[in-house]
PDB file of N, CA, C and O in Angstrom:
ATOM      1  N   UNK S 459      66.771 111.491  10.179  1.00 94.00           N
ATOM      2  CA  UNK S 459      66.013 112.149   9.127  1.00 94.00           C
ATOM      3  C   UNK S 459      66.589 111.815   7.757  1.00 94.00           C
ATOM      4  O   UNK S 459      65.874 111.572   6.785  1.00 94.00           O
ATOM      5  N   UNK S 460      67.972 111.815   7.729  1.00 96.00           N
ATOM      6  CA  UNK S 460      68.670 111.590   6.510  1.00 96.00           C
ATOM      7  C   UNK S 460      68.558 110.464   6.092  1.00 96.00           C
ATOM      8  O   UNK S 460      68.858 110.121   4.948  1.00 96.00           O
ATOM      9  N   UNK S 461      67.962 109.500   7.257  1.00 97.00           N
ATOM     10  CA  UNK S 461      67.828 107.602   6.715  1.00 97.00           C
ATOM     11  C   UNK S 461      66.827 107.466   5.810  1.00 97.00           C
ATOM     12  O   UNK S 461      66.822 106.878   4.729  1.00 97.00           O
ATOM     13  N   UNK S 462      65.642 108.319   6.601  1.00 98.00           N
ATOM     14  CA  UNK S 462      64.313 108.225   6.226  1.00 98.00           C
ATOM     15  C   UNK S 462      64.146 108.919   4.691  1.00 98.00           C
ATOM     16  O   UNK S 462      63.401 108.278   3.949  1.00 98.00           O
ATOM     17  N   UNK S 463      64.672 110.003   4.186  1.00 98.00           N
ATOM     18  CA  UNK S 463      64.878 110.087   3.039  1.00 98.00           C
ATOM     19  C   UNK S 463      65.569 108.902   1.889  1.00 98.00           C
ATOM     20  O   UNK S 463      65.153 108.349   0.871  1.00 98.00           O
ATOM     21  N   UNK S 464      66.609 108.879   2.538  1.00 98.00           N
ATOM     22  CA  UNK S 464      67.093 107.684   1.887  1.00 98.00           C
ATOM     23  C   UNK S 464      66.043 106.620   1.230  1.00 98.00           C
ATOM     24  O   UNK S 464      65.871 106.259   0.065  1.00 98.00           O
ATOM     25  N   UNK S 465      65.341 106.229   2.605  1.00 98.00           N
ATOM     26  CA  UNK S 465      64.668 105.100   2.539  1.00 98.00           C
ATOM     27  C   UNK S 465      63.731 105.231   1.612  1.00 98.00           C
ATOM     28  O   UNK S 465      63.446 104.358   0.792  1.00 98.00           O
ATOM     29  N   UNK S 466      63.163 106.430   1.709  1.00 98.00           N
ATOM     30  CA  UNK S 466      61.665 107.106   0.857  1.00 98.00           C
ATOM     31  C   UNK S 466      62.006 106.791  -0.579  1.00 98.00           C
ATOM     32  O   UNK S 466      61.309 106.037  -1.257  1.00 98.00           O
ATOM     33  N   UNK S 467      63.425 107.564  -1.159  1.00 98.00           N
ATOM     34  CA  UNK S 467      63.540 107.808  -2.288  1.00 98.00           C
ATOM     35  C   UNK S 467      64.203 106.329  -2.732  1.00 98.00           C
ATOM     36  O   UNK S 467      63.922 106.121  -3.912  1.00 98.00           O
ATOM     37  N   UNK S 468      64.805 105.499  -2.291  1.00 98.00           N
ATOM     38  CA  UNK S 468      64.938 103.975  -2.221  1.00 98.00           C
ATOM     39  C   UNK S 468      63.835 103.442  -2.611  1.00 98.00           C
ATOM     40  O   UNK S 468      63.669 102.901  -3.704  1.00 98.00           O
ATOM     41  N   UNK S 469      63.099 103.552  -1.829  1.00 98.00           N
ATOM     42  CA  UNK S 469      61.788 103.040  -2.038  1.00 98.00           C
ATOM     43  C   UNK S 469      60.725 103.636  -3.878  1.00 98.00           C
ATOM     44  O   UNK S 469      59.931 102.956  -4.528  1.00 98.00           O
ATOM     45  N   UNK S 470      61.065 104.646  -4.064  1.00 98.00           N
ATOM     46  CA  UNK S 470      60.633 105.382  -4.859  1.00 98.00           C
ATOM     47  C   UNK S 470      61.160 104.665  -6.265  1.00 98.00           C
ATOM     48  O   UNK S 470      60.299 104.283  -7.058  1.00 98.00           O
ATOM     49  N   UNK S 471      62.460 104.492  -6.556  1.00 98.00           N
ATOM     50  CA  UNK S 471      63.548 104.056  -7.574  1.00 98.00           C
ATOM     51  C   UNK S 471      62.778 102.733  -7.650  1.00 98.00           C
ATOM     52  O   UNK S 471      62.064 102.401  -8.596  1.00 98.00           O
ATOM     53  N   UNK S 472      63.044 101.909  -6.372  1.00 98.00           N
ATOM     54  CA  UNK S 472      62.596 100.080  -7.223  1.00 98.00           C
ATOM     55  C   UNK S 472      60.597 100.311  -7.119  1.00 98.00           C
ATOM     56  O   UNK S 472      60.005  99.255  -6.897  1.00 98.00           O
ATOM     57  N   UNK S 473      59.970 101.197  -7.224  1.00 98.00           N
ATOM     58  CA  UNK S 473      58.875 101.358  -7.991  1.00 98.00           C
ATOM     59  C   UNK S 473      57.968 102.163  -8.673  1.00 98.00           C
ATOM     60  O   UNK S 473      56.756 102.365  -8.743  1.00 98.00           O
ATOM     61  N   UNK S 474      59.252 102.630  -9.252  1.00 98.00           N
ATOM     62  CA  UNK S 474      59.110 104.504 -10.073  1.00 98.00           C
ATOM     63  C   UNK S 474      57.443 104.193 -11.108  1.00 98.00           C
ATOM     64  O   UNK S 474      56.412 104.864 -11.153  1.00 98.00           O
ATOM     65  N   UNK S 475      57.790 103.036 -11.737  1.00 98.00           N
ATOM     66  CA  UNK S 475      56.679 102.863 -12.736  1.00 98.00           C
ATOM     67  C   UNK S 475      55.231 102.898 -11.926  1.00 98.00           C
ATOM     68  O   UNK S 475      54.310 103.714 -11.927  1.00 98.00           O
ATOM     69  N   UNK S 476      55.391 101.971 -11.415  1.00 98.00           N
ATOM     70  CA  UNK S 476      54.382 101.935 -10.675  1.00 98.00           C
ATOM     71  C   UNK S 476      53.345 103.244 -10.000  1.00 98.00           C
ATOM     72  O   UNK S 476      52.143 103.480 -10.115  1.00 98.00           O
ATOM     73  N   UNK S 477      54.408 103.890  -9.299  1.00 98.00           N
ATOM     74  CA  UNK S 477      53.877 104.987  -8.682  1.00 98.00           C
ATOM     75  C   UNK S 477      54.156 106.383  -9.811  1.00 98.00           C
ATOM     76  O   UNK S 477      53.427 107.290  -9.408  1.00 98.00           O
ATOM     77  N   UNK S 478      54.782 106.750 -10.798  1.00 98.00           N
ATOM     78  CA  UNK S 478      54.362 107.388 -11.812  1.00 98.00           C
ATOM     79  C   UNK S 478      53.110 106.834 -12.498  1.00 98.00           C
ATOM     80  O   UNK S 478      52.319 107.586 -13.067  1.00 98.00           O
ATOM     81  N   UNK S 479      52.924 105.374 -12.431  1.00 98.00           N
ATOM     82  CA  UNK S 479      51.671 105.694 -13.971  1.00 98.00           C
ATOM     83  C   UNK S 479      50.138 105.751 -12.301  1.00 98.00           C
ATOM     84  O   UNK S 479      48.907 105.780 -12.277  1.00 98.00           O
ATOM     85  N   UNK S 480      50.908 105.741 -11.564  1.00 98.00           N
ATOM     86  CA  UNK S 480      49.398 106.339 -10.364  1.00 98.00           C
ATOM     87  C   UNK S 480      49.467 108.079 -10.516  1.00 98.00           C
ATOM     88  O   UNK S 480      48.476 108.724 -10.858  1.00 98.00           O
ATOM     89  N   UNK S 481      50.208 108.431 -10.342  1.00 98.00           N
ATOM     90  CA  UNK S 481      50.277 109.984 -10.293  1.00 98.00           C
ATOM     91  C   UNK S 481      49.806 110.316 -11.655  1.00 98.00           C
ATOM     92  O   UNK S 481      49.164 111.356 -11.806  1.00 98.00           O
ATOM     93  N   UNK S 482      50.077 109.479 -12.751  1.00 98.00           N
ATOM     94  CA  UNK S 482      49.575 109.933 -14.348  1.00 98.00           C
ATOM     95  C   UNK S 482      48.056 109.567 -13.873  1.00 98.00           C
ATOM     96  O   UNK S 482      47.365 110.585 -13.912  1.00 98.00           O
ATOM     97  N   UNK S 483      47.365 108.475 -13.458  1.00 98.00           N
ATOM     98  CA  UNK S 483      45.915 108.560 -13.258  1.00 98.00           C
ATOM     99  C   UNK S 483      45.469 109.234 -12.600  1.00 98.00           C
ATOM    100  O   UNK S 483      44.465 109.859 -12.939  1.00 98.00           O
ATOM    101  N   UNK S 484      46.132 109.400 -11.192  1.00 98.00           N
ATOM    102  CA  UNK S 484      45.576 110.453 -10.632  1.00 98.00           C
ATOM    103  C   UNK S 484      45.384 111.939 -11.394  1.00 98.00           C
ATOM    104  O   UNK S 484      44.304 112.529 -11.344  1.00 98.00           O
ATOM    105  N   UNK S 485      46.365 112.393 -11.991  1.00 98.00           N
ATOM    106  CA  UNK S 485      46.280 113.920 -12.325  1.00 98.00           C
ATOM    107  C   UNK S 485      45.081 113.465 -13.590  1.00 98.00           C
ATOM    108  O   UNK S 485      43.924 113.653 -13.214  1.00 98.00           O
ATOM    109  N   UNK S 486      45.186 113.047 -14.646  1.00 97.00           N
ATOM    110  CA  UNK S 486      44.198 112.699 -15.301  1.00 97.00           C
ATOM    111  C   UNK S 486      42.350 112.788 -14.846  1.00 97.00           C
ATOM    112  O   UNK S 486      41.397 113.349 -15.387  1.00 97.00           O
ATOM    113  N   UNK S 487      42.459 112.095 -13.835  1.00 96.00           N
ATOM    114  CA  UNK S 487      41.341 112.611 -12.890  1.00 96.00           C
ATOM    115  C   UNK S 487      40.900 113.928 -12.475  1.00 96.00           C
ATOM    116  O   UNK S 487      39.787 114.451 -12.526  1.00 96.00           O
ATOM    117  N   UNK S 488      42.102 114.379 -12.022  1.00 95.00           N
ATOM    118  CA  UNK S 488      41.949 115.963 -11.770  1.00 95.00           C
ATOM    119  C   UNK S 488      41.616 116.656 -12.371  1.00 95.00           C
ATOM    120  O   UNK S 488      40.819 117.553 -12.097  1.00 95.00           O
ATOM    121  N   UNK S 489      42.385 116.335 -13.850  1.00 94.00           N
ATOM    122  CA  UNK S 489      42.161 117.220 -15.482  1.00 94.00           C
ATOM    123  C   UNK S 489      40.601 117.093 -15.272  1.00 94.00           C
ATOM    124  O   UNK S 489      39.796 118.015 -15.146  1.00 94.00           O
ATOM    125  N   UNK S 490      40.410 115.993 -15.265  1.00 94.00           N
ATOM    126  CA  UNK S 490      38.653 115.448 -15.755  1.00 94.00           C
ATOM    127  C   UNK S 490      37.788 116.564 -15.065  1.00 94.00           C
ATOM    128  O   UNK S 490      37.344 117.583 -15.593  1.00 94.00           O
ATOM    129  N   UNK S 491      37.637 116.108 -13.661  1.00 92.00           N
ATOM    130  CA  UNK S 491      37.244 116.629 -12.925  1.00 92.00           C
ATOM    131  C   UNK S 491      37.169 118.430 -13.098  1.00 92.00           C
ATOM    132  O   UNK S 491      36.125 119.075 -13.005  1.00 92.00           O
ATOM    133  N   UNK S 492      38.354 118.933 -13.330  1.00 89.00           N
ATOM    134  CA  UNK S 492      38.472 120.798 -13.438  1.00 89.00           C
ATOM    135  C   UNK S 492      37.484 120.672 -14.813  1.00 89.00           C
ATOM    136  O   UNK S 492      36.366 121.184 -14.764  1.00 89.00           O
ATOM    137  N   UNK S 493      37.923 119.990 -16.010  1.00 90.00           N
ATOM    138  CA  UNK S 493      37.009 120.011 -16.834  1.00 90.00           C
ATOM    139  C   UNK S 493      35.474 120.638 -16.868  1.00 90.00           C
ATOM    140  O   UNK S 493      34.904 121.665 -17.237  1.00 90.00           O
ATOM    141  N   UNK S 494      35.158 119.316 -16.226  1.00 89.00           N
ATOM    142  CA  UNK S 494      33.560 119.182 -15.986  1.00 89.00           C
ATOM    143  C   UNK S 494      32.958 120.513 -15.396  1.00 89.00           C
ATOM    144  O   UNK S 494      31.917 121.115 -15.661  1.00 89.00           O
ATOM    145  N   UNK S 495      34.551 120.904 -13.997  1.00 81.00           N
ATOM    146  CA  UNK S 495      33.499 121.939 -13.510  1.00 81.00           C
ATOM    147  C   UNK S 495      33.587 123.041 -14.166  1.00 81.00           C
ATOM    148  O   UNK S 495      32.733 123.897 -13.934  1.00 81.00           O
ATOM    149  N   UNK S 496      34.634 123.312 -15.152  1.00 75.00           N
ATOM    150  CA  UNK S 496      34.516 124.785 -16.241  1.00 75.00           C
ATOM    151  C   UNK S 496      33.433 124.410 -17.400  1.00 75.00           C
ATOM    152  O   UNK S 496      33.297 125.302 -18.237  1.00 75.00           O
ATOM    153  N   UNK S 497      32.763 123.423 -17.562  1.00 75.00           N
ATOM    154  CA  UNK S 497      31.732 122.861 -18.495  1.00 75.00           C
ATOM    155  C   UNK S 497      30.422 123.118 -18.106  1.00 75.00           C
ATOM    156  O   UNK S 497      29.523 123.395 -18.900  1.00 75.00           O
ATOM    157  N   UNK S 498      30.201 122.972 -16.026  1.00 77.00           N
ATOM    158  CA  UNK S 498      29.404 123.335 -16.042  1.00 77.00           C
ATOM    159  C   UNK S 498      28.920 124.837 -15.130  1.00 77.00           C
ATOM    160  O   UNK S 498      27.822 125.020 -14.605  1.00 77.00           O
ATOM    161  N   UNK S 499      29.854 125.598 -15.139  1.00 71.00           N
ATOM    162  CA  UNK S 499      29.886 126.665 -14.930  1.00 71.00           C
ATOM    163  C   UNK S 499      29.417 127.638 -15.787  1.00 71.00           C
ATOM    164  O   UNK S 499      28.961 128.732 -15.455  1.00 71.00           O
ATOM    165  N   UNK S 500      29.598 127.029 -17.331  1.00 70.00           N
ATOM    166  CA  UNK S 500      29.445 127.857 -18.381  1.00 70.00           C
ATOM    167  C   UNK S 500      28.486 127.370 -18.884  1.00 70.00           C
ATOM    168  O   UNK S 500      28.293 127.616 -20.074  1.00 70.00           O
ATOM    169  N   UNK S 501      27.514 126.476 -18.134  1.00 69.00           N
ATOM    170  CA  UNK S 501      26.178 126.104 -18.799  1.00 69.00           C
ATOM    171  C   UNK S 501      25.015 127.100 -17.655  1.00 69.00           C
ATOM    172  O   UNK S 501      23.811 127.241 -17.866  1.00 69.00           O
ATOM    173  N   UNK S 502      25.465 127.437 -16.964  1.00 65.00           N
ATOM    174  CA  UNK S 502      25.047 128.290 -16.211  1.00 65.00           C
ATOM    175  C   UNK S 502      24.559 129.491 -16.682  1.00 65.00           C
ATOM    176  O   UNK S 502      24.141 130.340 -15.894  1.00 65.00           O
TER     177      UNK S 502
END
């Protein structure tokens, strides 16, 4: 279990950028998305 962490967060370090600016698009999306639906809740 303790390898597999290792390995994960190993893995994580040589492609932090990468997989941060995905998690920045992803949540961005999300933002969007909650947006829209408090936009159209209140057109209701």
């Amino acid at each position: 279990m303790m390898a597999e962490a290792h390995a994960a967060m190993a893995y994580y370090f040589d492609h932090q950028e990468e997989i941060d600016g995905e998690i920045r698009s992803e949540w961005g999306e999300a933002e969007q998305a909650k947006s829209q639906k408090v936009r159209s809740k209140a057109s209701c």
